[in-house]
Amino acid sequence: MSGHFEPLPGGGAAVALDDVEISIIRSLAVQLLELIGPGPGEEAGGDPLAELFAEGPSEPPSDPVLKRLFPDAYSDPEQPGQDEERKAHSAEFRRFTENDLRAGKRENALAVVRSLDELPAAGDGGKVVLELTVQQSQQWLGALNDLRLAIGSRLEITDEDDTELMYRLADEDPRKPMVMAYLWLGGLQETLVSTLLP
């Protein structure tokens, strides 16, 4: 079970993690939460009615990671020659969907942090087993995907060829730790997907 998820009887998944692995995943999930930011209800003093009717932004985010996490639906602002109607549709779609997308991504990242916080310390290089329900497994899957998208964006990974190049980075390269995290999270994500397949 070490290093990969395995299915649990009756659904869900389990993985053995040591304290360093727990710390890395938790830290990345917290950074993702900070990047995504608070929800509209949190900014409006926690008013659920205000959150229900809050409109999202109509422009794509400027941060490349957020652009990757919340891409345009109908247009690509980097692509010249797009007509104004498509841009308008994209802005309208973003205005009514981005807040919900952000809330879902926040909830997934929070689920990761909460489940890790419930674990006892492994101590002395040992491992503890994290057991997830089916719902928690799906939240973890979403969060792992978002973390990989965020890291991949920072590393400017755009396709599998870039990933292959990353295997050949020198140990002194400052990107190496993030590359290792990217690849490790990919392995966790892949094994978690396989536990959720019927």
XYZ file of C-alpha atoms in Angstrom:
198
model
C 0.000 0.000 0.000
C 2.970 2.330 0.508
C 3.048 5.081 -2.089
C -0.214 4.238 -3.787
C -3.923 3.968 -3.085
C -5.636 0.629 -2.762
C -9.382 -0.056 -2.729
C -11.156 -0.679 0.547
C -13.816 -3.371 0.877
C -17.199 -1.767 0.362
C -15.750 1.270 -1.446
C -13.295 4.008 -0.727
C -9.517 3.897 -0.774
C -6.545 3.701 1.556
C -2.937 4.822 1.346
C -0.006 4.591 3.769
C 1.767 7.921 4.271
C 4.688 9.014 6.407
C 4.909 12.352 8.216
C 6.892 14.006 5.409
C 4.381 12.908 2.748
C 1.498 14.116 4.908
C 3.241 17.458 5.413
C 3.899 17.905 1.673
C 0.329 17.129 0.616
C -1.129 19.293 3.379
C 1.156 22.212 2.552
C 0.313 22.038 -1.157
C -3.432 21.845 -0.398
C -3.194 24.898 1.887
C -1.287 26.810 -0.815
C -4.011 25.862 -3.295
C -6.670 27.177 -0.890
C -4.779 30.456 -0.557
C -4.462 30.744 -4.335
C -8.153 30.056 -4.975
C -9.125 32.556 -2.293
C -12.242 32.922 -0.141
C -15.740 32.453 -1.471
C -18.083 35.380 -2.070
C -20.031 34.578 1.106
C -16.835 34.708 3.159
C -16.003 38.107 1.685
C -19.568 39.327 2.354
C -19.444 38.381 6.035
C -20.754 34.856 5.584
C -24.195 35.811 4.259
C -25.486 32.659 2.484
C -28.064 34.669 0.518
C -25.367 37.019 -0.785
C -23.287 33.999 -1.789
C -26.231 32.456 -3.654
C -26.724 35.556 -5.811
C -23.105 36.653 -6.099
C -21.865 36.929 -9.643
C -18.389 35.794 -10.512
C -15.777 37.592 -12.559
C -16.280 37.966 -16.290
C -12.579 38.240 -17.145
C -10.135 35.331 -16.971
C -7.666 35.462 -14.075
C -4.245 36.969 -14.750
C -2.343 34.343 -12.731
C -1.337 31.494 -15.089
C -2.205 28.845 -12.474
C -5.695 30.234 -11.945
C -6.068 30.512 -15.723
C -5.314 26.786 -15.914
C -7.702 25.939 -13.070
C -10.474 28.174 -14.463
C -10.039 28.165 -18.255
C -12.248 30.045 -20.683
C -15.195 28.019 -21.922
C -15.695 29.493 -25.390
C -12.593 31.455 -26.211
C -8.877 31.638 -25.740
C -7.705 35.200 -25.057
C -4.230 34.236 -26.278
C -5.610 33.334 -29.712
C -5.870 36.336 -32.034
C -8.811 36.885 -34.341
C -11.603 35.606 -32.118
C -14.907 37.279 -32.630
C -16.454 39.474 -29.956
C -19.551 37.277 -29.685
C -17.514 34.258 -28.553
C -15.639 36.397 -26.056
C -18.938 37.733 -24.718
C -20.339 34.184 -24.335
C -17.192 33.132 -22.523
C -17.382 36.112 -20.158
C -21.060 35.406 -19.426
C -20.379 31.715 -18.778
C -17.517 32.580 -16.420
C -19.651 35.126 -14.566
C -22.238 32.485 -13.657
C -20.008 29.447 -13.121
C -16.648 30.467 -11.683
C -17.866 30.990 -8.116
C -19.295 27.459 -8.025
C -16.126 26.026 -9.548
C -14.025 27.844 -6.968
C -16.264 26.607 -4.146
C -15.919 23.011 -5.364
C -12.151 23.250 -5.624
C -11.982 24.858 -2.176
C -14.132 22.092 -0.684
C -11.938 19.397 -2.244
C -8.736 20.980 -0.927
C -10.320 21.438 2.518
C -11.335 17.766 2.554
C -7.698 16.821 1.955
C -6.464 19.065 4.770
C -9.148 17.840 7.191
C -8.537 14.152 6.510
C -4.769 14.608 6.973
C -5.299 16.594 10.184
C -7.254 13.670 11.646
C -4.313 11.297 11.231
C -2.029 10.518 14.174
C 1.670 11.247 13.706
C 3.536 8.327 12.154
C 6.785 9.148 13.943
C 10.271 7.653 13.476
C 9.924 7.139 9.741
C 6.801 5.035 10.166
C 3.615 5.315 8.161
C -0.025 5.755 9.010
C -2.887 4.522 6.885
C -5.314 7.099 5.577
C -8.717 5.565 4.830
C -11.134 7.504 2.648
C -14.821 7.001 1.955
C -15.994 7.019 -1.661
C -16.989 10.700 -1.355
C -13.651 11.622 0.248
C -11.848 9.676 -2.480
C -13.623 11.735 -5.129
C -12.714 14.957 -3.295
C -9.097 13.835 -3.057
C -9.119 13.003 -6.751
C -10.329 16.504 -7.603
C -7.750 18.096 -5.299
C -4.885 15.964 -6.646
C -5.867 16.954 -10.170
C -5.945 20.647 -9.218
C -2.573 20.381 -7.465
C -1.012 18.777 -10.532
C -2.520 21.432 -12.799
C -1.155 24.165 -10.524
C 2.328 22.677 -10.308
C 2.346 21.842 -14.017
C 1.418 25.433 -14.805
C 4.225 26.814 -12.629
C 6.658 24.390 -14.300
C 5.218 25.296 -17.726
C 4.419 21.659 -18.496
C 2.049 21.612 -21.447
C 2.239 18.008 -22.647
C 3.712 14.594 -21.889
C 6.948 15.440 -23.721
C 7.604 18.128 -21.124
C 7.099 15.549 -18.366
C 9.718 13.309 -19.960
C 12.180 16.208 -20.018
C 11.563 16.765 -16.321
C 12.882 13.272 -15.535
C 16.262 14.397 -16.840
C 16.617 17.541 -14.727
C 19.863 17.846 -12.776
C 19.543 17.481 -9.018
C 20.804 21.066 -8.618
C 17.982 22.440 -10.760
C 15.689 24.550 -8.508
C 12.631 23.044 -10.252
C 13.563 19.496 -9.221
C 11.555 19.373 -5.924
C 8.405 20.600 -7.674
C 8.945 18.126 -10.502
C 9.266 15.296 -7.976
C 6.059 16.457 -6.261
C 4.302 16.664 -9.640
C 5.304 13.110 -10.567
C 4.517 11.715 -7.112
C 1.075 13.330 -7.041
C 0.489 11.904 -10.523
C 1.195 8.412 -9.218
C -1.177 8.925 -6.296
C -3.847 10.284 -8.642
C -3.488 7.354 -11.035
C -3.819 4.733 -8.298
C -6.752 6.587 -6.749
C -8.541 6.615 -10.128
C -8.076 2.862 -10.397
C -9.626 2.303 -6.953
C -12.752 4.204 -8.031
C -13.258 2.252 -11.238
C -15.987 -0.427 -11.051
